[in-house]
Tab-separated table of N, CA and C and ligand atoms in Angstrom:
chain	number	residue	atom	x	y	z
U	1	MET	N	42.842	18.788	19.504
U	1	MET	CA	42.278	17.639	18.777
U	1	MET	C	40.967	18.040	18.098
U	2	SER	N	40.869	17.793	16.818
U	2	SER	CA	39.611	18.124	16.134
U	2	SER	C	39.090	16.887	15.408
U	3	ALA	N	37.793	16.739	15.462
U	3	ALA	CA	37.185	15.582	14.808
U	3	ALA	C	37.249	15.760	13.295
U	4	ASN	N	37.447	14.697	12.621
U	4	ASN	CA	37.498	14.746	11.170
U	4	ASN	C	36.102	15.050	10.610
U	5	PRO	N	35.974	16.210	9.925
U	5	PRO	CA	34.633	16.553	9.413
U	5	PRO	C	34.210	15.683	8.235
U	6	ASN	N	35.176	15.076	7.598
U	6	ASN	CA	34.851	14.255	6.430
U	6	ASN	C	34.757	12.772	6.802
U	7	THR	N	33.827	12.486	7.695
U	7	THR	CA	33.645	11.102	8.074
U	7	THR	C	33.197	10.324	6.843
U	8	PRO	N	33.960	9.326	6.464
U	8	PRO	CA	33.573	8.593	5.255
U	8	PRO	C	32.235	7.884	5.424
U	9	ALA	N	31.380	8.076	4.432
U	9	ALA	CA	30.065	7.419	4.471
U	9	ALA	C	30.172	6.076	3.787
U	10	THR	N	30.619	5.113	4.547
U	10	THR	CA	30.814	3.792	3.954
U	10	THR	C	29.576	2.913	4.103
U	11	ASP	N	28.678	3.350	4.974
U	11	ASP	CA	27.526	2.464	5.210
U	11	ASP	C	26.534	2.496	4.061
U	12	ASN	N	25.848	1.418	3.947
U	12	ASN	CA	24.828	1.223	2.931
U	12	ASN	C	23.695	2.249	3.102
U	13	PRO	N	23.277	2.908	2.019
U	13	PRO	CA	22.209	3.913	2.148
U	13	PRO	C	20.904	3.328	2.694
U	14	VAL	N	20.650	2.063	2.402
U	14	VAL	CA	19.415	1.447	2.900
U	14	VAL	C	19.474	1.290	4.410
U	15	ASP	N	20.658	0.929	4.913
U	15	ASP	CA	20.815	0.793	6.359
U	15	ASP	C	20.600	2.124	7.056
U	16	ARG	N	21.118	3.157	6.431
U	16	ARG	CA	20.981	4.478	7.043
U	16	ARG	C	19.530	4.915	7.060
U	17	LYS	N	18.803	4.542	6.004
U	17	LYS	CA	17.407	4.957	5.912
U	17	LYS	C	16.484	3.944	6.570
U	18	GLY	N	17.012	2.788	6.885
U	18	GLY	CA	16.204	1.671	7.372
U	18	GLY	C	15.243	2.036	8.484
U	19	GLY	N	15.754	2.684	9.527
U	19	GLY	CA	14.917	3.006	10.672
U	19	GLY	C	13.762	3.908	10.297
U	20	HIS	N	14.072	4.899	9.493
U	20	HIS	CA	13.054	5.851	9.068
U	20	HIS	C	11.978	5.156	8.231
U	21	LEU	N	12.451	4.307	7.306
U	21	LEU	CA	11.533	3.584	6.439
U	21	LEU	C	10.629	2.660	7.237
U	22	TRP	N	11.250	1.975	8.175
U	22	TRP	CA	10.522	1.043	9.017
U	22	TRP	C	9.340	1.748	9.685
U	23	HIS	N	9.624	2.931	10.229
U	23	HIS	CA	8.567	3.675	10.904
U	23	HIS	C	7.509	4.153	9.925
U	24	GLN	N	7.982	4.599	8.765
U	24	GLN	CA	7.056	5.108	7.759
U	24	GLN	C	6.096	4.008	7.308
U	25	LEU	N	6.670	2.823	7.032
U	25	LEU	CA	5.854	1.706	6.578
U	25	LEU	C	4.920	1.230	7.683
U	26	HIS	N	5.442	1.230	8.898
U	26	HIS	CA	4.626	0.767	10.015
U	26	HIS	C	3.456	1.695	10.299
U	27	SER	N	3.690	2.997	10.191
U	27	SER	CA	2.593	3.918	10.483
U	27	SER	C	1.529	3.840	9.389
U	28	GLU	N	1.979	3.588	8.148
U	28	GLU	CA	0.992	3.439	7.076
U	28	GLU	C	0.189	2.158	7.286
U	29	ARG	N	0.902	1.120	7.741
U	29	ARG	CA	0.271	-0.160	8.002
U	29	ARG	C	-0.818	-0.017	9.069
U	30	GLU	N	-0.487	0.765	10.099
U	30	GLU	CA	-1.456	0.981	11.173
U	30	GLU	C	-2.680	1.724	10.670
U	31	ASP	N	-2.446	2.740	9.838
U	31	ASP	CA	-3.553	3.505	9.268
U	31	ASP	C	-4.497	2.597	8.496
U	32	ILE	N	-3.899	1.704	7.706
U	32	ILE	CA	-4.714	0.820	6.878
U	32	ILE	C	-5.477	-0.178	7.744
U	33	SER	N	-4.801	-0.732	8.738
U	33	SER	CA	-5.474	-1.679	9.630
U	33	SER	C	-6.675	-1.018	10.293
U	34	GLU	N	-6.471	0.216	10.684
U	34	GLU	CA	-7.543	0.957	11.326
U	34	GLU	C	-8.709	1.172	10.362
U	35	ALA	N	-8.362	1.573	9.148
U	35	ALA	CA	-9.386	1.815	8.138
U	35	ALA	C	-10.154	0.531	7.843
U	36	LEU	N	-9.426	-0.584	7.796
U	36	LEU	CA	-10.064	-1.870	7.530
U	36	LEU	C	-11.021	-2.243	8.656
U	37	LEU	N	-10.595	-1.993	9.875
U	37	LEU	CA	-11.455	-2.298	11.022
U	37	LEU	C	-12.742	-1.498	10.946
U	38	LYS	N	-12.597	-0.235	10.569
U	38	LYS	CA	-13.769	0.629	10.461
U	38	LYS	C	-14.704	0.124	9.369
U	39	GLU	N	-14.104	-0.301	8.252
U	39	GLU	CA	-14.891	-0.789	7.122
U	39	GLU	C	-15.696	-2.020	7.507
U	40	PHE	N	-15.081	-2.843	8.324
U	40	PHE	CA	-15.732	-4.100	8.665
U	40	PHE	C	-16.852	-3.939	9.685
U	41	GLN	N	-16.846	-2.782	10.348
U	41	GLN	CA	-17.880	-2.578	11.345
U	41	GLN	C	-19.253	-2.513	10.686
U	42	PRO	N	-20.174	-3.246	11.235
U	42	PRO	CA	-21.510	-3.222	10.651
U	42	PRO	C	-22.128	-1.836	10.771
U	43	ARG	N	-22.676	-1.395	9.691
U	43	ARG	CA	-23.243	-0.057	9.698
U	43	ARG	C	-24.698	-0.111	10.145
U	44	LEU	N	-25.024	0.796	11.026
U	44	LEU	CA	-26.402	0.841	11.510
U	44	LEU	C	-27.175	1.827	10.651
U	45	GLU	N	-27.782	1.273	9.651
U	45	GLU	CA	-28.519	2.140	8.745
U	45	GLU	C	-29.998	2.092	9.092
U	46	SER	N	-30.483	3.194	9.529
U	46	SER	CA	-31.910	3.234	9.839
U	46	SER	C	-32.642	3.631	8.569
U	47	GLN	N	-33.417	2.720	8.119
U	47	GLN	CA	-34.161	2.997	6.888
U	47	GLN	C	-35.428	3.769	7.241
U	48	SER	N	-35.195	4.992	7.667
U	48	SER	CA	-36.348	5.799	8.029
U	48	SER	C	-37.108	6.191	6.772
U	49	GLY	N	-38.385	6.151	6.894
U	49	GLY	CA	-39.234	6.423	5.738
U	49	GLY	C	-39.071	7.828	5.232
U	50	GLY	N	-39.822	8.169	4.288
U	50	GLY	CA	-39.696	9.483	3.667
U	50	GLY	C	-39.749	9.244	2.183
U	51	GLN	N	-38.573	9.262	1.585
U	51	GLN	CA	-38.551	8.981	0.161
U	51	GLN	C	-38.637	7.478	-0.044
U	52	GLU	N	-39.631	7.105	-0.720
U	52	GLU	CA	-39.801	5.682	-0.966
U	52	GLU	C	-39.027	5.282	-2.219
U	53	MET	N	-38.190	4.299	-2.053
U	53	MET	CA	-37.480	3.779	-3.215
U	53	MET	C	-38.174	2.507	-3.649
U	54	SER	N	-38.192	2.314	-4.903
U	54	SER	CA	-38.740	1.048	-5.377
U	54	SER	C	-37.780	-0.049	-4.946
U	55	THR	N	-38.287	-1.221	-4.729
U	55	THR	CA	-37.437	-2.319	-4.267
U	55	THR	C	-36.273	-2.524	-5.209
U	56	ASP	N	-36.567	-2.366	-6.479
U	56	ASP	CA	-35.543	-2.555	-7.494
U	56	ASP	C	-34.419	-1.559	-7.314
U	57	GLU	N	-34.787	-0.316	-7.106
U	57	GLU	CA	-33.819	0.767	-6.961
U	57	GLU	C	-33.013	0.589	-5.679
U	58	ALA	N	-33.702	0.222	-4.614
U	58	ALA	CA	-33.049	0.023	-3.321
U	58	ALA	C	-32.023	-1.097	-3.423
U	59	LEU	N	-32.386	-2.131	-4.132
U	59	LEU	CA	-31.480	-3.265	-4.305
U	59	LEU	C	-30.247	-2.846	-5.084
U	60	ARG	N	-30.494	-2.045	-6.117
U	60	ARG	CA	-29.363	-1.615	-6.936
U	60	ARG	C	-28.424	-0.729	-6.124
U	61	THR	N	-28.986	0.162	-5.305
U	61	THR	CA	-28.165	1.044	-4.471
U	61	THR	C	-27.359	0.214	-3.481
U	62	ALA	N	-28.002	-0.763	-2.879
U	62	ALA	CA	-27.319	-1.623	-1.908
U	62	ALA	C	-26.208	-2.402	-2.592
U	63	ASP	N	-26.479	-2.859	-3.781
U	63	ASP	CA	-25.467	-3.601	-4.534
U	63	ASP	C	-24.261	-2.735	-4.820
U	64	TRP	N	-24.549	-1.523	-5.236
U	64	TRP	CA	-23.493	-0.577	-5.583
U	64	TRP	C	-22.647	-0.263	-4.362
U	65	GLN	N	-23.331	-0.077	-3.235
U	65	GLN	CA	-22.648	0.239	-1.994
U	65	GLN	C	-21.753	-0.931	-1.571
U	66	ARG	N	-22.299	-2.121	-1.680
U	66	ARG	CA	-21.530	-3.311	-1.332
U	66	ARG	C	-20.309	-3.432	-2.221
U	67	LEU	N	-20.538	-3.130	-3.488
U	67	LEU	CA	-19.464	-3.259	-4.464
U	67	LEU	C	-18.335	-2.268	-4.179
U	68	THR	N	-18.689	-1.015	-3.915
U	68	THR	CA	-17.657	-0.019	-3.639
U	68	THR	C	-16.930	-0.337	-2.344
U	69	GLU	N	-17.681	-0.832	-1.365
U	69	GLU	CA	-17.042	-1.198	-0.094
U	69	GLU	C	-16.062	-2.333	-0.303
U	70	LYS	N	-16.474	-3.293	-1.098
U	70	LYS	CA	-15.622	-4.450	-1.360
U	70	LYS	C	-14.370	-4.006	-2.118
U	71	TRP	N	-14.572	-3.113	-3.071
U	71	TRP	CA	-13.454	-2.613	-3.873
U	71	TRP	C	-12.452	-1.883	-2.979
U	72	HIS	N	-12.997	-1.039	-2.109
U	72	HIS	CA	-12.158	-0.264	-1.206
U	72	HIS	C	-11.375	-1.183	-0.263
U	73	ARG	N	-12.072	-2.203	0.223
U	73	ARG	CA	-11.459	-3.160	1.146
U	73	ARG	C	-10.326	-3.909	0.441
U	74	THR	N	-10.603	-4.296	-0.807
U	74	THR	CA	-9.587	-5.016	-1.575
U	74	THR	C	-8.352	-4.153	-1.778
U	75	LEU	N	-8.585	-2.886	-2.084
U	75	LEU	CA	-7.458	-1.964	-2.279
U	75	LEU	C	-6.619	-1.864	-1.007
U	76	LEU	N	-7.305	-1.730	0.117
U	76	LEU	CA	-6.603	-1.608	1.394
U	76	LEU	C	-5.834	-2.881	1.714
U	77	GLN	N	-6.471	-4.025	1.456
U	77	GLN	CA	-5.815	-5.293	1.756
U	77	GLN	C	-4.600	-5.519	0.868
U	78	GLU	N	-4.720	-5.106	-0.396
U	78	GLU	CA	-3.587	-5.246	-1.307
U	78	GLU	C	-2.424	-4.386	-0.843
U	79	ARG	N	-2.779	-3.190	-0.392
U	79	ARG	CA	-1.759	-2.260	0.085
U	79	ARG	C	-1.078	-2.829	1.343
U	80	LEU	N	-1.891	-3.424	2.187
U	80	LEU	CA	-1.376	-4.009	3.419
U	80	LEU	C	-0.389	-5.131	3.101
U	81	LEU	N	-0.730	-5.955	2.137
U	81	LEU	CA	0.149	-7.049	1.731
U	81	LEU	C	1.463	-6.501	1.194
U	82	LYS	N	1.337	-5.421	0.417
U	82	LYS	CA	2.516	-4.820	-0.191
U	82	LYS	C	3.443	-4.264	0.889
U	83	ILE	N	2.849	-3.658	1.894
U	83	ILE	CA	3.643	-3.100	2.988
U	83	ILE	C	4.292	-4.210	3.795
U	84	ASP	N	3.521	-5.265	4.076
U	84	ASP	CA	4.084	-6.408	4.803
U	84	ASP	C	5.268	-6.984	4.043
U	85	ASP	N	5.104	-7.051	2.747
U	85	ASP	CA	6.155	-7.574	1.879
U	85	ASP	C	7.400	-6.690	1.970
U	86	ALA	N	7.174	-5.385	1.940
U	86	ALA	CA	8.297	-4.440	2.017
U	86	ALA	C	8.996	-4.547	3.370
U	87	LEU	N	8.209	-4.729	4.430
U	87	LEU	CA	8.792	-4.868	5.772
U	87	LEU	C	9.609	-6.155	5.853
U	88	ASP	N	9.101	-7.206	5.238
U	88	ASP	CA	9.829	-8.483	5.190
U	88	ASP	C	11.166	-8.293	4.497
U	89	ARG	N	11.129	-7.583	3.362
U	89	ARG	CA	12.343	-7.375	2.584
U	89	ARG	C	13.312	-6.474	3.336
U	90	LEU	N	12.740	-5.540	4.099
U	90	LEU	CA	13.577	-4.648	4.898
U	90	LEU	C	14.320	-5.461	5.953
U	91	MET	N	13.632	-6.447	6.524
U	91	MET	CA	14.232	-7.288	7.559
U	91	MET	C	15.266	-8.240	6.979
U	92	SER	N	14.944	-8.804	5.820
U	92	SER	CA	15.854	-9.800	5.240
U	92	SER	C	17.022	-9.140	4.513
U	93	GLY	N	16.934	-7.822	4.346
U	93	GLY	CA	18.054	-7.113	3.733
U	93	GLY	C	17.965	-6.990	2.227
U	94	SER	N	16.860	-7.489	1.647
U	94	SER	CA	16.730	-7.404	0.196
U	94	SER	C	15.904	-6.189	-0.211
U	95	TYR	N	15.576	-5.360	0.760
U	95	TYR	CA	14.780	-4.180	0.465
U	95	TYR	C	15.496	-3.274	-0.532
U	96	GLY	N	14.720	-2.755	-1.489
U	96	GLY	CA	15.300	-1.839	-2.467
U	96	GLY	C	15.644	-2.530	-3.769
U	97	ASN	N	15.608	-3.871	-3.729
U	97	ASN	CA	15.869	-4.611	-4.961
U	97	ASN	C	14.548	-5.094	-5.550
U	98	CYS	N	14.499	-5.069	-6.869
U	98	CYS	CA	13.291	-5.485	-7.567
U	98	CYS	C	12.982	-6.953	-7.236
U	99	SER	N	11.712	-7.229	-6.885
U	99	SER	CA	11.324	-8.597	-6.537
U	99	SER	C	11.334	-9.501	-7.757
U	100	ARG	N	11.461	-8.908	-8.931
U	100	ARG	CA	11.372	-9.698	-10.133
U	100	ARG	C	12.728	-9.951	-10.774
U	101	CYS	N	13.465	-8.867	-10.992
U	101	CYS	CA	14.738	-9.027	-11.694
U	101	CYS	C	15.928	-8.797	-10.774
U	102	GLY	N	15.658	-8.342	-9.548
U	102	GLY	CA	16.745	-8.158	-8.595
U	102	GLY	C	17.510	-6.860	-8.758
U	103	ARG	N	17.136	-6.089	-9.780
U	103	ARG	CA	17.794	-4.822	-10.021
U	103	ARG	C	17.447	-3.837	-8.903
U	104	TRP	N	18.353	-2.919	-8.627
U	104	TRP	CA	18.105	-1.903	-7.608
U	104	TRP	C	16.964	-1.000	-8.032
U	105	ILE	N	15.986	-0.821	-7.153
U	105	ILE	CA	14.878	0.085	-7.445
U	105	ILE	C	15.368	1.502	-7.170
U	106	GLU	N	15.186	2.356	-8.137
U	106	GLU	CA	15.693	3.717	-8.022
U	106	GLU	C	15.169	4.408	-6.770
U	107	ASP	N	16.039	5.193	-6.156
U	107	ASP	CA	15.671	5.947	-4.961
U	107	ASP	C	14.441	6.818	-5.195
U	108	THR	N	14.332	7.338	-6.403
U	108	THR	CA	13.211	8.228	-6.692
U	108	THR	C	11.891	7.473	-6.570
U	109	LYS	N	11.911	6.222	-6.998
U	109	LYS	CA	10.676	5.439	-6.952
U	109	LYS	C	10.354	5.063	-5.507
U	110	LEU	N	11.389	4.751	-4.739
U	110	LEU	CA	11.191	4.391	-3.335
U	110	LEU	C	10.733	5.598	-2.520
U	111	ALA	N	11.149	6.781	-2.960
U	111	ALA	CA	10.732	7.986	-2.248
U	111	ALA	C	9.241	8.219	-2.457
U	112	VAL	N	8.761	7.886	-3.653
U	112	VAL	CA	7.341	8.055	-3.949
U	112	VAL	C	6.531	6.980	-3.241
U	113	ASP	N	7.020	5.736	-3.326
U	113	ASP	CA	6.329	4.633	-2.686
U	113	ASP	C	7.344	3.726	-2.000
U	114	PRO	N	7.477	3.869	-0.679
U	114	PRO	CA	8.479	3.059	0.027
U	114	PRO	C	8.181	1.573	-0.037
U	115	ALA	N	6.958	1.217	-0.422
U	115	ALA	CA	6.604	-0.198	-0.498
U	115	ALA	C	6.779	-0.749	-1.905
U	116	ALA	N	7.357	0.043	-2.791
U	116	ALA	CA	7.548	-0.396	-4.169
U	116	ALA	C	8.342	-1.699	-4.198
U	117	ALA	N	7.834	-2.668	-4.953
U	117	ALA	CA	8.479	-3.984	-4.970
U	117	ALA	C	9.193	-4.257	-6.286
U	118	PHE	N	8.899	-3.454	-7.291
U	118	PHE	CA	9.482	-3.712	-8.604
U	118	PHE	C	10.198	-2.479	-9.141
U	119	CYS	N	11.185	-2.718	-9.980
U	119	CYS	CA	11.875	-1.606	-10.613
U	119	CYS	C	10.981	-1.025	-11.703
U	120	VAL	N	11.342	0.123	-12.199
U	120	VAL	CA	10.513	0.817	-13.172
U	120	VAL	C	10.264	-0.045	-14.409
U	121	TYR	N	11.291	-0.775	-14.828
U	121	TYR	CA	11.177	-1.584	-16.041
U	121	TYR	C	10.157	-2.704	-15.879
U	122	CYS	N	10.246	-3.421	-14.775
U	122	CYS	CA	9.318	-4.523	-14.542
U	122	CYS	C	7.906	-3.995	-14.344
U	123	TRP	N	7.813	-2.897	-13.636
U	123	TRP	CA	6.508	-2.300	-13.372
U	123	TRP	C	5.841	-1.907	-14.691
U	124	GLN	N	6.641	-1.298	-15.567
U	124	GLN	CA	6.135	-0.853	-16.857
U	124	GLN	C	5.661	-2.049	-17.681
U	125	ARG	N	6.427	-3.108	-17.631
U	125	ARG	CA	6.072	-4.316	-18.372
U	125	ARG	C	4.747	-4.880	-17.871
U	126	MET	N	4.563	-4.832	-16.549
U	126	MET	CA	3.315	-5.349	-15.966
U	126	MET	C	2.142	-4.456	-16.319
U	127	GLU	N	2.386	-3.143	-16.321
U	127	GLU	CA	1.328	-2.188	-16.614
U	127	GLU	C	0.835	-2.301	-18.052
U	128	THR	N	1.772	-2.493	-18.970
U	128	THR	CA	1.400	-2.503	-20.384
U	128	THR	C	0.780	-3.823	-20.805
U	129	ARG	N	0.898	-4.822	-19.942
U	129	ARG	CA	0.344	-6.124	-20.294
U	129	ARG	C	-1.170	-6.142	-20.244
U	130	HIS	N	-1.768	-5.224	-19.504
U	130	HIS	CA	-3.230	-5.204	-19.351
U	130	HIS	C	-3.921	-4.865	-20.667
N	201	ZN	ZN1	12.859	-5.373	-12.140
């Protein structure tokens, strides 16, 4: 008795990749949550003397720092939302389909970004609108 080497691959490619994707998305999600927690931690900045900054300059530096931190936080939060969305779609079975037109998102795009929510066409349309 020999097993048939040509086992027909009838299962959905998303189902086959589902477990792997789930872990990939989850580990990225954890990384981001961790990074966000670190960002939110109050920084203990000792303003030890030495180089004296003018109040104006110090304010501008603080503003800039706040701004970059806020920008970074926003990026992380957006990414987190995108991953949550992808995990939701993975659970509901609609993963891999464009959230806008319902078209299948190419495997190549999902390989680059497993959290991709839109097909190349919709993404391009959104990008060029700016
Ligand atoms: Zn689309």
